[in-house]
XYZ file of C-alpha atoms in Angstrom:
104
model
C -48.673 129.668 -301.952
C -46.776 132.723 -300.843
C -42.719 131.019 -299.828
C -43.523 132.618 -296.059
C -46.365 130.275 -296.245
C -44.248 127.169 -296.978
C -41.740 128.399 -294.215
C -44.307 128.317 -291.823
C -45.339 124.649 -293.204
C -41.814 123.374 -292.441
C -41.427 120.054 -290.757
C -39.361 119.265 -288.033
C -36.791 115.944 -288.548
C -35.412 115.234 -285.455
C -31.812 113.424 -286.376
C -31.790 110.180 -285.655
C -29.599 109.526 -282.788
C -27.000 106.204 -283.153
C -25.821 104.543 -280.704
C -21.828 103.924 -280.008
C -20.396 101.517 -281.459
C -17.613 99.451 -280.405
C -14.760 97.697 -282.666
C -13.691 94.701 -281.539
C -10.448 93.394 -283.183
C -8.800 90.793 -283.918
C -5.366 89.518 -285.080
C -5.136 86.641 -287.045
C -2.071 84.004 -285.733
C 0.096 83.130 -288.057
C 0.847 78.964 -288.615
C 4.293 77.510 -289.420
C 3.486 76.884 -292.613
C 1.870 79.832 -294.241
C 5.365 80.927 -292.896
C 7.012 78.500 -295.414
C 4.124 78.156 -297.999
C 5.716 82.727 -297.972
C 9.139 81.227 -298.354
C 8.632 79.515 -300.748
C 6.799 81.796 -302.609
C 9.463 84.111 -302.169
C 11.580 82.561 -303.726
C 9.806 81.006 -306.675
C 9.791 85.015 -307.200
C 13.109 86.082 -306.645
C 13.452 82.495 -309.136
C 11.310 84.627 -311.205
C 13.784 87.655 -311.661
C 16.774 85.501 -312.142
C 15.200 84.500 -315.099
C 14.270 87.799 -316.532
C 16.856 89.465 -316.003
C 19.477 88.179 -318.609
C 16.834 88.020 -321.076
C 16.409 91.672 -320.919
C 20.140 92.010 -321.450
C 20.226 89.692 -324.394
C 17.235 91.628 -325.934
C 20.261 94.629 -325.229
C 23.401 92.895 -327.113
C 20.492 92.138 -330.298
C 19.926 95.589 -329.995
C 15.935 96.002 -328.945
C 16.656 98.468 -325.932
C 18.889 99.717 -324.586
C 21.222 99.480 -322.457
C 20.054 102.469 -320.035
C 16.880 100.453 -320.150
C 18.305 96.841 -319.263
C 20.529 98.799 -316.053
C 17.022 100.259 -314.785
C 15.296 96.576 -315.323
C 18.455 95.240 -313.483
C 17.885 97.830 -311.240
C 15.115 97.757 -310.462
C 14.688 94.310 -309.421
C 17.367 94.739 -307.104
C 14.716 96.730 -305.762
C 12.566 94.563 -305.184
C 14.948 91.382 -303.875
C 15.766 94.021 -301.642
C 12.112 94.980 -300.574
C 10.986 91.580 -300.493
C 13.017 90.223 -297.914
C 13.258 93.225 -295.747
C 9.241 92.440 -295.468
C 9.745 88.529 -295.117
C 11.964 89.465 -292.564
C 9.679 92.430 -290.487
C 6.997 89.468 -290.899
C 7.924 86.193 -290.476
C 9.117 85.298 -287.393
C 13.213 83.416 -287.482
C 11.814 80.450 -285.116
C 9.950 79.337 -288.617
C 13.473 79.123 -290.796
C 15.454 76.151 -290.226
C 18.677 76.573 -287.723
C 22.308 76.308 -289.380
C 22.325 73.088 -287.142
C 19.343 71.736 -288.868
C 20.665 71.995 -292.488
C 21.965 68.734 -293.354
């Protein structure tokens, strides 16, 4: 069979018609309990960093790591705390947090 014979026998297949798909977007409401849980998680993470940093400096005193490593780890920990705080403030409404008059 020659190339010309194959070309003449090509079958034309129509492309399927795809209907336009509508996208529905939902925004989930965040309950006060979820917001308070997020706050608790953030404070738990802060606590873990607070416990971790002194051990880093103790390793520096014990000459297991260099001072530049301990300083860099401390700097990164503070950056993480700043980022977490900014992200929390951006996403959690302030009405969830207790007001000064409610704090005992």
